[in-house]
Amino acid sequence: MRLRVEFTTEPFDLDRAPAHALVAREVVETAQLDAVDVGPFGNTAEGGADAVLTAVDALLRRSLEAGATRISLQVNVVGEDV
């Protein structure tokens, strides 16, 4: 099964990326995911179920430790592994 996670971390800072946003970006960019799109107001990552769920766990834990006060995320099934 393939999953896509969409997430944002808060609080926002438009002048520079806060530590929790940088940590979240590092988590998804170093995870075993097939597709990652990081933007200023939202981020997406896609891959196999195990890889996405492992990345989500790390994303939540590490972003909160780095100062996030809110993390919004949505996980969708996008298809089957080939």
XYZ file of C-alpha atoms in Angstrom:
82
model
C 0.000 0.000 0.000
C 1.203 3.511 -0.836
C 0.504 6.453 1.433
C 0.778 10.214 1.066
C 1.209 12.418 4.111
C 0.528 16.150 4.012
C 1.673 18.185 7.011
C 2.398 21.592 8.467
C 4.141 22.564 11.678
C 3.414 25.680 13.702
C 4.014 28.365 14.819
C 4.762 29.975 11.473
C 7.561 32.473 10.991
C 7.544 34.164 7.602
C 10.984 35.748 8.084
C 12.906 32.512 8.616
C 12.174 28.840 9.006
C 11.764 27.873 12.669
C 13.727 24.961 14.114
C 10.696 22.646 14.144
C 10.126 23.239 10.408
C 13.764 22.486 9.619
C 13.602 19.288 11.661
C 10.417 18.181 9.894
C 12.054 18.827 6.536
C 15.134 16.825 7.531
C 12.975 13.906 8.670
C 11.101 13.564 5.384
C 14.118 14.266 3.186
C 16.208 11.556 4.870
C 13.410 8.985 5.156
C 13.035 6.121 2.694
C 10.291 7.920 0.752
C 9.721 8.062 -3.005
C 8.499 11.644 -3.330
C 8.942 14.682 -1.081
C 7.702 18.211 -1.724
C 8.587 20.789 0.924
C 7.034 24.247 0.733
C 6.572 27.295 2.951
C 2.944 26.523 3.876
C 2.626 22.783 3.407
C 4.617 19.658 2.760
C 3.895 16.286 1.189
C 5.708 12.988 1.149
C 4.789 9.692 -0.435
C 5.985 6.117 -0.218
C 5.256 2.662 1.075
C 3.097 2.403 4.181
C 5.901 1.332 6.526
C 8.231 4.124 5.365
C 5.548 6.811 5.625
C 4.364 5.682 9.057
C 7.930 5.514 10.348
C 8.590 9.020 8.997
C 5.359 10.349 10.564
C 6.376 8.981 13.964
C 9.796 10.656 13.719
C 8.256 13.841 12.336
C 5.853 14.172 15.267
C 8.394 13.365 17.953
C 11.263 15.457 16.611
C 9.175 18.482 15.583
C 7.540 18.677 19.006
C 10.957 18.382 20.670
C 12.170 21.245 18.439
C 9.386 23.591 19.543
C 6.345 22.897 17.376
C 3.147 23.794 19.199
C 0.853 22.307 16.569
C 1.318 19.752 13.800
C -1.463 19.226 11.308
C -1.305 16.151 9.135
C -3.373 14.074 6.827
C -2.563 10.590 5.569
C -4.173 9.198 2.412
C -3.949 5.842 0.678
C -2.825 6.586 -2.886
C -2.431 3.162 -4.396
C -0.798 -0.209 -4.215
C 2.922 -0.955 -4.446
C 3.902 -2.443 -7.773
